[in-house]
DNA sequence: ATGATTTCCTGTAGGC
DNA sequence: TGCCTACAGGAAATCA
């Protein structure tokens, strides 16, 4: 499930490999994978790739002339650089042929929760999946984080997964950040002290940076641009580790459902009475 | 209005 | 061994 570190890993690889390349053709193998801009695709031929950006989990490929490709990978999406003569994976939905005639960028996505959106940069502010995105988690500052958390009653875990206030965290890095900050996933977001908020922010940014250095986390599907796998899953402490001993205290890692998503945590290391506080607040309403 | 639930989709893991 | 079900989840829609 590509989250910020995985998308950033792909972004860096793409910057190295494809910046300045001209798009000779964009082939759509599955039309309903194009979120918006299907009709405009023919006007992209011949345009060079000018810059490659990212906001949260969205990869933004800027072309000359103000065109932009927004790639979202959902949870099983991949962006791969392949030779054009290589066989096409059955779940390949997009092929972007490059001007060397040898290489192409492919977007593959078995579960199809991802998409490609094509538009002019001037239309970005009318594309809600983009405009709704909050501040990128790596750019978040403490004062802003405090303001965002204030008054919120939802569990901190749910807050972290919501891309509208802060963009980039998914289930893996939300759980790993909360563990490293010693904060229970059910804690009401607005109940965090300034100290806890500071520590959580540090944990989030530390975990994200460490993961980027390790090329992201590969659980099932994730691959980088060249098909290589991430290594950060080796440093996961709680995600996917229900029933294992906590690396900190040895108590068993638990898995609960928060906001319809699995949440992995250590009851002992992540404030023991947090659940009670949450439940009391819920009952008082 | 807020939070909880459902929906999309397919590969894989687990149970019997 | 093989089938069948449950589960994984990003984000939008829908429900309560």
PDB file of C-alpha atoms (C1' of nucleotides) in Angstrom:
ATOM      1  CA  UNK A   1       0.000   0.000   0.000  1.00  0.00           C
ATOM      2  CA  UNK A   2       1.952   2.953  -1.242  1.00  0.00           C
ATOM      3  CA  UNK A   3       2.007   5.738   1.314  1.00  0.00           C
ATOM      4  CA  UNK A   4       4.174   8.837   1.379  1.00  0.00           C
ATOM      5  CA  UNK A   5       7.589   7.083   1.556  1.00  0.00           C
ATOM      6  CA  UNK A   6       6.763   4.687  -1.273  1.00  0.00           C
ATOM      7  CA  UNK A   7       5.439   7.453  -3.533  1.00  0.00           C
ATOM      8  CA  UNK A   8       8.452   9.608  -2.694  1.00  0.00           C
ATOM      9  CA  UNK A   9      10.773   6.721  -3.551  1.00  0.00           C
ATOM     10  CA  UNK A  10       9.085   6.397  -6.930  1.00  0.00           C
ATOM     11  CA  UNK A  11       9.156  10.165  -7.418  1.00  0.00           C
ATOM     12  CA  UNK A  12      12.918  10.301  -6.877  1.00  0.00           C
ATOM     13  CA  UNK A  13      13.531   7.380  -9.213  1.00  0.00           C
ATOM     14  CA  UNK A  14      11.342   8.912 -11.886  1.00  0.00           C
ATOM     15  CA  UNK A  15      13.120  12.223 -11.528  1.00  0.00           C
ATOM     16  CA  UNK A  16      16.402  10.464 -12.143  1.00  0.00           C
ATOM     17  CA  UNK A  17      15.171   8.345 -15.055  1.00  0.00           C
ATOM     18  CA  UNK A  18      12.500  10.254 -16.912  1.00  0.00           C
ATOM     19  CA  UNK A  19      12.977  13.979 -16.321  1.00  0.00           C
ATOM     20  CA  UNK A  20      13.321  15.732 -19.664  1.00  0.00           C
ATOM     21  CA  UNK A  21      12.025  12.755 -21.635  1.00  0.00           C
ATOM     22  CA  UNK A  22       9.369  13.461 -24.225  1.00  0.00           C
ATOM     23  CA  UNK A  23       6.108  11.536 -24.224  1.00  0.00           C
ATOM     24  CA  UNK A  24       5.609  10.023 -27.638  1.00  0.00           C
ATOM     25  CA  UNK A  25       2.354   8.299 -26.812  1.00  0.00           C
ATOM     26  CA  UNK A  26       0.059   7.623 -23.881  1.00  0.00           C
ATOM     27  CA  UNK A  27      -1.853   4.379 -24.281  1.00  0.00           C
ATOM     28  CA  UNK A  28      -4.920   3.782 -22.120  1.00  0.00           C
ATOM     29  CA  UNK A  29      -5.640   0.083 -21.715  1.00  0.00           C
ATOM     30  CA  UNK A  30      -8.511   0.618 -19.313  1.00  0.00           C
ATOM     31  CA  UNK A  31     -10.507   3.764 -19.843  1.00  0.00           C
ATOM     32  CA  UNK A  32     -12.246   3.753 -16.462  1.00  0.00           C
ATOM     33  CA  UNK A  33      -8.846   3.979 -14.767  1.00  0.00           C
ATOM     34  CA  UNK A  34      -8.657   7.577 -15.993  1.00  0.00           C
ATOM     35  CA  UNK A  35     -10.265   9.571 -13.213  1.00  0.00           C
ATOM     36  CA  UNK A  36     -10.591  12.667 -15.355  1.00  0.00           C
ATOM     37  CA  UNK A  37      -9.259  14.045 -18.645  1.00  0.00           C
ATOM     38  CA  UNK A  38      -9.620  11.020 -20.908  1.00  0.00           C
ATOM     39  CA  UNK A  39     -10.393  13.216 -23.928  1.00  0.00           C
ATOM     40  CA  UNK A  40      -7.361  15.418 -23.385  1.00  0.00           C
ATOM     41  CA  UNK A  41      -4.866  12.577 -23.531  1.00  0.00           C
ATOM     42  CA  UNK A  42      -4.227  12.921 -27.260  1.00  0.00           C
ATOM     43  CA  UNK A  43      -2.862  16.433 -26.715  1.00  0.00           C
ATOM     44  CA  UNK A  44      -0.022  15.143 -24.541  1.00  0.00           C
ATOM     45  CA  UNK A  45       1.954  13.606 -27.383  1.00  0.00           C
ATOM     46  CA  UNK A  46       5.359  15.176 -27.837  1.00  0.00           C
ATOM     47  CA  UNK A  47       5.420  16.998 -24.517  1.00  0.00           C
ATOM     48  CA  UNK A  48       8.561  16.752 -22.357  1.00  0.00           C
ATOM     49  CA  UNK A  49       8.425  15.885 -18.654  1.00  0.00           C
ATOM     50  CA  UNK A  50       9.371  19.091 -16.927  1.00  0.00           C
ATOM     51  CA  UNK A  51       9.126  18.277 -13.218  1.00  0.00           C
ATOM     52  CA  UNK A  52       7.986  15.512 -10.924  1.00  0.00           C
ATOM     53  CA  UNK A  53       6.330  16.438  -7.661  1.00  0.00           C
ATOM     54  CA  UNK A  54       4.365  14.810  -4.920  1.00  0.00           C
ATOM     55  CA  UNK A  55       1.758  15.877  -2.415  1.00  0.00           C
ATOM     56  CA  UNK A  56       0.756  13.310   0.159  1.00  0.00           C
ATOM     57  CA  UNK A  57       0.338  10.075  -1.752  1.00  0.00           C
ATOM     58  CA  UNK A  58      -0.280  11.713  -5.134  1.00  0.00           C
ATOM     59  CA  UNK A  59       2.500  11.779  -7.702  1.00  0.00           C
ATOM     60  CA  UNK A  60       2.354  14.844  -9.961  1.00  0.00           C
ATOM     61  CA  UNK A  61       4.111  14.741 -13.339  1.00  0.00           C
ATOM     62  CA  UNK A  62       4.343  18.207 -14.876  1.00  0.00           C
ATOM     63  CA  UNK A  63       4.622  18.474 -18.644  1.00  0.00           C
ATOM     64  CA  UNK A  64       5.638  21.439 -20.734  1.00  0.00           C
ATOM     65  CA  UNK A  65       2.691  23.625 -21.627  1.00  0.00           C
ATOM     66  CA  UNK A  66       0.981  23.409 -18.239  1.00  0.00           C
ATOM     67  CA  UNK A  67      -0.257  19.848 -18.512  1.00  0.00           C
ATOM     68  CA  UNK A  68      -0.161  17.649 -15.459  1.00  0.00           C
ATOM     69  CA  UNK A  69      -0.568  13.935 -14.770  1.00  0.00           C
ATOM     70  CA  UNK A  70      -1.713  12.995 -11.281  1.00  0.00           C
ATOM     71  CA  UNK A  71      -1.026   9.380 -10.375  1.00  0.00           C
ATOM     72  CA  UNK A  72      -2.660   7.836  -7.323  1.00  0.00           C
ATOM     73  CA  UNK A  73      -1.600   4.284  -6.550  1.00  0.00           C
ATOM     74  CA  UNK A  74      -4.463   3.289  -4.285  1.00  0.00           C
ATOM     75  CA  UNK A  75      -3.233   0.256  -2.435  1.00  0.00           C
ATOM     76  CA  UNK A  76      -1.951  -2.101  -5.100  1.00  0.00           C
ATOM     77  CA  UNK A  77      -0.763   0.399  -7.699  1.00  0.00           C
ATOM     78  CA  UNK A  78       2.704   0.447  -9.223  1.00  0.00           C
ATOM     79  CA  UNK A  79       4.558   2.853 -11.466  1.00  0.00           C
ATOM     80  CA  UNK A  80       7.145   0.870 -13.394  1.00  0.00           C
ATOM     81  CA  UNK A  81       9.748   1.796 -15.950  1.00  0.00           C
ATOM     82  CA  UNK A  82       9.847  -1.048 -18.446  1.00  0.00           C
ATOM     83  CA  UNK A  83      11.302  -1.706 -21.853  1.00  0.00           C
ATOM     84  CA  UNK A  84       8.566  -1.502 -24.464  1.00  0.00           C
ATOM     85  CA  UNK A  85       9.272  -5.022 -25.644  1.00  0.00           C
ATOM     86  CA  UNK A  86       8.638  -6.500 -22.198  1.00  0.00           C
ATOM     87  CA  UNK A  87       5.357  -8.394 -21.754  1.00  0.00           C
ATOM     88  CA  UNK A  88       2.420  -6.370 -20.451  1.00  0.00           C
ATOM     89  CA  UNK A  89       1.197  -7.402 -17.025  1.00  0.00           C
ATOM     90  CA  UNK A  90      -2.562  -8.104 -17.170  1.00  0.00           C
ATOM     91  CA  UNK A  91      -3.263  -5.335 -14.670  1.00  0.00           C
ATOM     92  CA  UNK A  92      -1.461  -2.670 -16.661  1.00  0.00           C
ATOM     93  CA  UNK A  93      -3.873   0.197 -17.289  1.00  0.00           C
ATOM     94  CA  UNK A  94      -1.615   2.969 -18.609  1.00  0.00           C
ATOM     95  CA  UNK A  95       1.468   2.984 -20.848  1.00  0.00           C
ATOM     96  CA  UNK A  96       3.442   6.182 -21.320  1.00  0.00           C
ATOM     97  CA  UNK A  97       5.910   5.727 -24.175  1.00  0.00           C
ATOM     98  CA  UNK A  98       9.081   7.782 -24.024  1.00  0.00           C
ATOM     99  CA  UNK A  99      11.013   9.329 -26.872  1.00  0.00           C
ATOM    100  CA  UNK A 100      13.999   6.995 -26.740  1.00  0.00           C
ATOM    101  CA  UNK A 101      11.704   4.357 -28.193  1.00  0.00           C
ATOM    102  CA  UNK A 102      12.971   1.827 -25.670  1.00  0.00           C
ATOM    103  CA  UNK A 103      11.473   2.695 -22.302  1.00  0.00           C
ATOM    104  CA  UNK A 104       7.961   3.334 -21.113  1.00  0.00           C
ATOM    105  CA  UNK A 105       6.278   4.135 -17.841  1.00  0.00           C
ATOM    106  CA  UNK A 106       3.506   1.727 -16.896  1.00  0.00           C
ATOM    107  CA  UNK A 107       0.877   2.146 -14.245  1.00  0.00           C
ATOM    108  CA  UNK A 108      -0.350  -1.242 -13.021  1.00  0.00           C
ATOM    109  CA  UNK A 109      -2.976  -1.741 -10.353  1.00  0.00           C
ATOM    110  CA  UNK A 110      -4.668  -5.078  -9.637  1.00  0.00           C
ATOM    111  CA  UNK A 111      -7.263  -3.715  -7.253  1.00  0.00           C
ATOM    112  CA  UNK A 112      -7.813  -0.501  -9.185  1.00  0.00           C
ATOM    113  CA  UNK A 113      -8.206   1.757  -6.177  1.00  0.00           C
ATOM    114  CA  UNK A 114      -5.749   4.110  -7.828  1.00  0.00           C
ATOM    115  CA  UNK A 115      -6.211   6.324 -10.870  1.00  0.00           C
ATOM    116  CA  UNK A 116      -4.607   8.649 -13.368  1.00  0.00           C
ATOM    117  CA  UNK A 117      -5.999  12.152 -13.720  1.00  0.00           C
ATOM    118  CA  UNK A 118      -5.025  14.409 -16.616  1.00  0.00           C
ATOM    119  CA  UNK A 119      -5.627  18.157 -16.583  1.00  0.00           C
ATOM    120  CA  UNK A 120      -4.101  21.585 -16.988  1.00  0.00           C
ATOM    121  CA  UNK A 121      -2.325  22.952 -13.959  1.00  0.00           C
ATOM    122  CA  UNK A 122      -4.803  25.804 -14.011  1.00  0.00           C
ATOM    123  CA  UNK A 123      -7.591  23.271 -13.373  1.00  0.00           C
ATOM    124  CA  UNK A 124      -5.908  21.739 -10.327  1.00  0.00           C
ATOM    125  CA  UNK A 125      -7.880  23.917  -7.957  1.00  0.00           C
ATOM    126  CA  UNK A 126     -11.081  22.360  -9.276  1.00  0.00           C
ATOM    127  CA  UNK A 127      -9.872  18.784  -8.728  1.00  0.00           C
ATOM    128  CA  UNK A 128     -11.159  17.915  -5.287  1.00  0.00           C
ATOM    129  CA  UNK A 129      -8.882  14.932  -4.534  1.00  0.00           C
ATOM    130  CA  UNK A 130      -6.033  17.452  -4.869  1.00  0.00           C
ATOM    131  CA  UNK A 131      -7.576  20.542  -3.271  1.00  0.00           C
ATOM    132  CA  UNK A 132      -8.891  18.561  -0.319  1.00  0.00           C
ATOM    133  CA  UNK A 133      -5.391  17.349   0.559  1.00  0.00           C
ATOM    134  CA  UNK A 134      -3.983  18.791   3.735  1.00  0.00           C
ATOM    135  CA  UNK A 135      -0.403  19.771   4.394  1.00  0.00           C
ATOM    136  CA  UNK A 136       2.146  17.155   3.403  1.00  0.00           C
ATOM    137  CA  UNK A 137       3.208  15.235   6.511  1.00  0.00           C
ATOM    138  CA  UNK A 138       6.883  16.058   5.915  1.00  0.00           C
ATOM    139  CA  UNK A 139       6.106  19.794   5.796  1.00  0.00           C
ATOM    140  CA  UNK A 140       3.912  19.804   8.884  1.00  0.00           C
ATOM    141  CA  UNK A 141       4.989  22.171  11.662  1.00  0.00           C
ATOM    142  CA  UNK A 142       4.190  21.859  15.342  1.00  0.00           C
ATOM    143  CA  UNK A 143       2.048  24.980  15.669  1.00  0.00           C
ATOM    144  CA  UNK A 144      -0.052  23.931  12.674  1.00  0.00           C
ATOM    145  CA  UNK A 145      -0.368  20.374  13.996  1.00  0.00           C
ATOM    146  CA  UNK A 146      -1.595  21.693  17.351  1.00  0.00           C
ATOM    147  CA  UNK A 147      -4.206  23.863  15.623  1.00  0.00           C
ATOM    148  CA  UNK A 148      -5.411  20.948  13.512  1.00  0.00           C
ATOM    149  CA  UNK A 149      -5.796  18.630  16.500  1.00  0.00           C
ATOM    150  CA  UNK A 150      -7.566  21.127  18.748  1.00  0.00           C
ATOM    151  CA  UNK A 151     -11.167  20.240  19.621  1.00  0.00           C
ATOM    152  CA  UNK A 152     -11.167  17.052  17.573  1.00  0.00           C
ATOM    153  CA  UNK A 153     -12.854  14.165  19.288  1.00  0.00           C
ATOM    154  CA  UNK A 154     -12.128  11.433  16.766  1.00  0.00           C
ATOM    155  CA  UNK A 155      -9.435   8.851  17.616  1.00  0.00           C
ATOM    156  CA  UNK A 156      -5.947  10.088  16.752  1.00  0.00           C
ATOM    157  CA  UNK A 157      -5.511   7.063  14.494  1.00  0.00           C
ATOM    158  CA  UNK A 158      -8.514   8.085  12.378  1.00  0.00           C
ATOM    159  CA  UNK A 159      -7.259  11.658  12.271  1.00  0.00           C
ATOM    160  CA  UNK A 160      -3.886  10.520  10.931  1.00  0.00           C
ATOM    161  CA  UNK A 161      -5.511   8.453   8.177  1.00  0.00           C
ATOM    162  CA  UNK A 162      -7.680  11.386   7.037  1.00  0.00           C
ATOM    163  CA  UNK A 163      -5.807  13.048   4.157  1.00  0.00           C
ATOM    164  CA  UNK A 164      -7.666  16.365   4.532  1.00  0.00           C
ATOM    165  CA  UNK A 165      -5.823  17.766   7.547  1.00  0.00           C
ATOM    166  CA  UNK A 166      -2.456  16.023   6.971  1.00  0.00           C
ATOM    167  CA  UNK A 167      -1.594  14.160   3.759  1.00  0.00           C
ATOM    168  CA  UNK A 168       0.666  11.169   3.289  1.00  0.00           C
ATOM    169  CA  UNK A 169       0.119   8.766   6.170  1.00  0.00           C
ATOM    170  CA  UNK A 170      -1.596   5.427   5.646  1.00  0.00           C
ATOM    171  CA  UNK A 171      -2.171   2.530   7.966  1.00  0.00           C
ATOM    172  CA  UNK A 172       1.470   1.439   8.256  1.00  0.00           C
ATOM    173  CA  UNK A 173       3.011   4.777   9.133  1.00  0.00           C
ATOM    174  CA  UNK A 174       0.109   5.884  11.326  1.00  0.00           C
ATOM    175  CA  UNK A 175       0.537   2.785  13.502  1.00  0.00           C
ATOM    176  CA  UNK A 176       4.334   2.985  13.508  1.00  0.00           C
ATOM    177  CA  UNK A 177       4.297   6.685  14.415  1.00  0.00           C
ATOM    178  CA  UNK A 178       1.824   6.236  17.253  1.00  0.00           C
ATOM    179  CA  UNK A 179       3.871   3.391  18.672  1.00  0.00           C
ATOM    180  CA  UNK A 180       7.087   5.361  18.571  1.00  0.00           C
ATOM    181  CA  UNK A 181       5.357   8.306  20.234  1.00  0.00           C
ATOM    182  CA  UNK A 182       3.789   6.069  22.899  1.00  0.00           C
ATOM    183  CA  UNK A 183       0.290   7.241  22.046  1.00  0.00           C
ATOM    184  CA  UNK A 184      -2.726   4.956  22.037  1.00  0.00           C
ATOM    185  CA  UNK A 185      -4.583   4.885  18.685  1.00  0.00           C
ATOM    186  CA  UNK A 186      -7.929   5.524  20.403  1.00  0.00           C
ATOM    187  CA  UNK A 187      -6.838   8.710  22.153  1.00  0.00           C
ATOM    188  CA  UNK A 188      -9.154  11.564  21.103  1.00  0.00           C
ATOM    189  CA  UNK A 189      -7.060  13.719  18.771  1.00  0.00           C
ATOM    190  CA  UNK A 190      -7.794  16.889  20.701  1.00  0.00           C
ATOM    191  CA  UNK A 191      -6.721  15.356  23.997  1.00  0.00           C
ATOM    192  CA  UNK A 192      -3.013  15.255  23.167  1.00  0.00           C
ATOM    193  CA  UNK A 193      -0.884  17.608  25.219  1.00  0.00           C
ATOM    194  CA  UNK A 194       1.550  19.911  23.445  1.00  0.00           C
ATOM    195  CA  UNK A 195       4.356  17.588  24.529  1.00  0.00           C
ATOM    196  CA  UNK A 196       2.610  14.555  23.101  1.00  0.00           C
ATOM    197  CA  UNK A 197       1.819  16.413  19.898  1.00  0.00           C
ATOM    198  CA  UNK A 198       5.446  17.418  19.550  1.00  0.00           C
ATOM    199  CA  UNK A 199       6.614  13.886  20.129  1.00  0.00           C
ATOM    200  CA  UNK A 200       4.072  12.496  17.691  1.00  0.00           C
ATOM    201  CA  UNK A 201       5.153  14.938  14.990  1.00  0.00           C
ATOM    202  CA  UNK A 202       8.782  13.996  15.525  1.00  0.00           C
ATOM    203  CA  UNK A 203       7.884  10.310  15.333  1.00  0.00           C
ATOM    204  CA  UNK A 204       5.874  10.778  12.138  1.00  0.00           C
ATOM    205  CA  UNK A 205       8.629  12.644  10.357  1.00  0.00           C
ATOM    206  CA  UNK A 206      11.342  10.354  11.676  1.00  0.00           C
ATOM    207  CA  UNK A 207       9.527   7.213  10.540  1.00  0.00           C
ATOM    208  CA  UNK A 208       8.758   8.714   7.120  1.00  0.00           C
ATOM    209  CA  UNK A 209      12.365   9.802   6.556  1.00  0.00           C
ATOM    210  CA  UNK A 210      13.762   6.476   7.720  1.00  0.00           C
ATOM    211  CA  UNK A 211      11.387   4.659   5.416  1.00  0.00           C
ATOM    212  CA  UNK A 212      12.336   6.818   2.441  1.00  0.00           C
ATOM    213  CA  UNK A 213      15.993   6.007   3.149  1.00  0.00           C
ATOM    214  CA  UNK A 214      15.066   2.326   3.098  1.00  0.00           C
ATOM    215  CA  UNK A 215      13.133   2.663  -0.151  1.00  0.00           C
ATOM    216  CA  UNK A 216       9.716   2.310   1.500  1.00  0.00           C
ATOM    217  CA  UNK A 217       7.915  -0.749   2.884  1.00  0.00           C
ATOM    218  CA  UNK A 218       6.995  -3.779   0.802  1.00  0.00           C
ATOM    219  CA  UNK A 219       4.229  -5.826   2.427  1.00  0.00           C
ATOM    220  CA  UNK A 220       2.594  -7.370  -0.621  1.00  0.00           C
ATOM    221  CA  UNK A 221       2.504  -5.324  -3.759  1.00  0.00           C
ATOM    222  CA  UNK A 222       4.797  -2.387  -3.491  1.00  0.00           C
ATOM    223  CA  UNK A 223       7.680  -2.073  -5.944  1.00  0.00           C
ATOM    224  CA  UNK A 224       9.728   0.932  -6.888  1.00  0.00           C
ATOM    225  CA  UNK A 225      10.121   2.206 -10.431  1.00  0.00           C
ATOM    226  CA  UNK A 226      12.627  -0.491 -11.395  1.00  0.00           C
ATOM    227  CA  UNK A 227      10.697  -3.275  -9.673  1.00  0.00           C
ATOM    228  CA  UNK A 228      12.925  -3.287  -6.595  1.00  0.00           C
ATOM    229  CA  UNK A 229      11.370  -3.886  -3.188  1.00  0.00           C
ATOM    230  CA  UNK A 230      11.351  -1.656  -0.129  1.00  0.00           C
ATOM    231  CA  UNK A 231      13.260  -2.600   3.006  1.00  0.00           C
ATOM    232  CA  UNK A 232      11.549  -0.603   5.719  1.00  0.00           C
ATOM    233  CA  UNK A 233       9.119  -3.402   6.617  1.00  0.00           C
ATOM    234  CA  UNK A 234      12.060  -4.915   8.515  1.00  0.00           C
ATOM    235  CA  UNK A 235      11.929  -1.988  10.856  1.00  0.00           C
ATOM    236  CA  UNK A 236       8.193  -2.154  11.512  1.00  0.00           C
ATOM    237  CA  UNK A 237       7.566  -2.536  15.211  1.00  0.00           C
ATOM    238  CA  UNK A 238       3.798  -3.003  15.392  1.00  0.00           C
ATOM    239  CA  UNK A 239       2.214  -2.977  11.935  1.00  0.00           C
ATOM    240  CA  UNK A 240       1.177  -6.514  11.003  1.00  0.00           C
ATOM    241  CA  UNK A 241       2.708  -7.849  14.216  1.00  0.00           C
ATOM    242  CA  UNK A 242      -0.371  -8.749  16.251  1.00  0.00           C
ATOM    243  CA  UNK A 243       0.506 -11.500  18.716  1.00  0.00           C
ATOM    244  CA  UNK A 244       4.235 -10.816  18.531  1.00  0.00           C
ATOM    245  CA  UNK A 245       6.099  -9.477  21.555  1.00  0.00           C
ATOM    246  CA  UNK A 246       6.488  -5.706  21.743  1.00  0.00           C
ATOM    247  CA  UNK A 247      10.128  -4.850  20.885  1.00  0.00           C
ATOM    248  CA  UNK A 248      10.039  -2.398  23.776  1.00  0.00           C
ATOM    249  CA  UNK A 249       8.493  -4.282  26.690  1.00  0.00           C
ATOM    250  CA  UNK A 250       7.678  -7.800  25.502  1.00  0.00           C
ATOM    251  CA  UNK A 251       3.917  -7.506  26.003  1.00  0.00           C
ATOM    252  CA  UNK A 252       1.904  -8.835  23.079  1.00  0.00           C
ATOM    253  CA  UNK A 253       1.095  -6.476  20.226  1.00  0.00           C
ATOM    254  CA  UNK A 254      -2.668  -6.137  19.842  1.00  0.00           C
ATOM    255  CA  UNK A 255      -4.847  -5.471  16.855  1.00  0.00           C
ATOM    256  CA  UNK A 256      -8.138  -3.613  17.126  1.00  0.00           C
ATOM    257  CA  UNK A 257     -10.446  -1.918  14.652  1.00  0.00           C
ATOM    258  CA  UNK A 258     -10.482   1.879  14.712  1.00  0.00           C
ATOM    259  CA  UNK A 259     -12.686   3.716  12.260  1.00  0.00           C
ATOM    260  CA  UNK A 260     -13.048   0.537  10.228  1.00  0.00           C
ATOM    261  CA  UNK A 261      -9.269   0.089   9.897  1.00  0.00           C
ATOM    262  CA  UNK A 262      -6.951  -2.265  11.704  1.00  0.00           C
ATOM    263  CA  UNK A 263      -4.773  -0.619  14.331  1.00  0.00           C
ATOM    264  CA  UNK A 264      -1.726  -2.353  15.806  1.00  0.00           C
ATOM    265  CA  UNK A 265      -0.335  -1.211  19.127  1.00  0.00           C
ATOM    266  CA  UNK A 266       1.199  -2.135  22.460  1.00  0.00           C
ATOM    267  CA  UNK A 267      -1.214  -1.531  25.308  1.00  0.00           C
ATOM    268  CA  UNK A 268       1.627  -1.121  27.769  1.00  0.00           C
ATOM    269  CA  UNK A 269       3.799   1.245  25.760  1.00  0.00           C
ATOM    270  CA  UNK A 270       0.926   3.316  24.402  1.00  0.00           C
ATOM    271  CA  UNK A 271      -0.703   4.824  27.535  1.00  0.00           C
ATOM    272  CA  UNK A 272      -2.605   2.168  29.367  1.00  0.00           C
ATOM    273  CA  UNK A 273      -5.694   4.177  30.292  1.00  0.00           C
ATOM    274  CA  UNK A 274      -6.296   5.756  26.908  1.00  0.00           C
ATOM    275  CA  UNK A 275      -9.190   3.474  26.024  1.00  0.00           C
ATOM    276  CA  UNK A 276     -10.987   4.357  29.243  1.00  0.00           C
ATOM    277  CA  UNK A 277     -10.685   8.085  28.556  1.00  0.00           C
ATOM    278  CA  UNK A 278     -12.096   7.591  25.086  1.00  0.00           C
ATOM    279  CA  UNK A 279     -14.985   5.458  26.261  1.00  0.00           C
ATOM    280  CA  UNK A 280     -15.902   7.909  29.018  1.00  0.00           C
ATOM    281  CA  UNK A 281     -15.993  10.786  26.567  1.00  0.00           C
ATOM    282  CA  UNK A 282     -18.199   8.744  24.306  1.00  0.00           C
ATOM    283  CA  UNK A 283     -20.629   7.915  27.114  1.00  0.00           C
ATOM    284  CA  UNK A 284     -20.913  11.547  28.182  1.00  0.00           C
ATOM    285  CA  UNK A 285     -22.555  12.384  24.897  1.00  0.00           C
TER     286      UNK A 285
ATOM    287  C1'  DA B   1     -22.216  17.909  11.640  1.00  0.00           C
ATOM    288  C1'  DT B   2     -19.734  14.232  12.974  1.00  0.00           C
ATOM    289  C1'  DG B   3     -18.406   9.714  13.020  1.00  0.00           C
ATOM    290  C1'  DA B   4     -19.390   4.992  11.525  1.00  0.00           C
ATOM    291  C1'  DT B   5     -20.362   1.964   7.771  1.00  0.00           C
ATOM    292  C1'  DT B   6     -20.401   0.593   3.016  1.00  0.00           C
ATOM    293  C1'  DT B   7     -18.490   0.510  -1.585  1.00  0.00           C
ATOM    294  C1'  DC B   8     -15.169  -0.302  -5.120  1.00  0.00           C
ATOM    295  C1'  DC B   9     -11.618  -4.565  -6.538  1.00  0.00           C
ATOM    296  C1'  DT B  10      -8.561  -8.796  -6.657  1.00  0.00           C
ATOM    297  C1'  DG B  11      -4.848 -11.604  -4.687  1.00  0.00           C
ATOM    298  C1'  DT B  12      -3.715 -14.183  -0.922  1.00  0.00           C
ATOM    299  C1'  DA B  13      -3.923 -16.522   3.498  1.00  0.00           C
ATOM    300  C1'  DG B  14      -6.331 -19.452   6.482  1.00  0.00           C
ATOM    301  C1'  DG B  15      -9.610 -22.985   7.651  1.00  0.00           C
ATOM    302  C1'  DC B  16     -11.765 -27.250   6.942  1.00  0.00           C
TER     303       DC B  16
ATOM    304  C1'  DT C   1      -5.107 -31.152  -2.131  1.00  0.00           C
ATOM    305  C1'  DG C   2      -8.409 -27.947  -3.154  1.00  0.00           C
ATOM    306  C1'  DC C   3     -12.037 -25.100  -2.510  1.00  0.00           C
ATOM    307  C1'  DC C   4     -14.239 -21.383  -0.246  1.00  0.00           C
ATOM    308  C1'  DT C   5     -14.490 -17.527   2.684  1.00  0.00           C
ATOM    309  C1'  DA C   6     -12.507 -13.683   4.987  1.00  0.00           C
ATOM    310  C1'  DC C   7      -9.498 -10.100   4.804  1.00  0.00           C
ATOM    311  C1'  DA C   8      -6.379  -6.462   3.251  1.00  0.00           C
ATOM    312  C1'  DG C   9      -7.245  -1.082   2.537  1.00  0.00           C
ATOM    313  C1'  DG C  10      -7.475   4.613   0.154  1.00  0.00           C
ATOM    314  C1'  DA C  11     -10.901   7.474  -0.213  1.00  0.00           C
ATOM    315  C1'  DA C  12     -15.493   8.767  -1.556  1.00  0.00           C
ATOM    316  C1'  DA C  13     -20.319   7.932  -0.785  1.00  0.00           C
ATOM    317  C1'  DT C  14     -23.826   6.875   2.159  1.00  0.00           C
ATOM    318  C1'  DC C  15     -25.917   6.158   6.491  1.00  0.00           C
ATOM    319  C1'  DA C  16     -27.284   7.160  11.259  1.00  0.00           C
TER     320       DA C  16
END
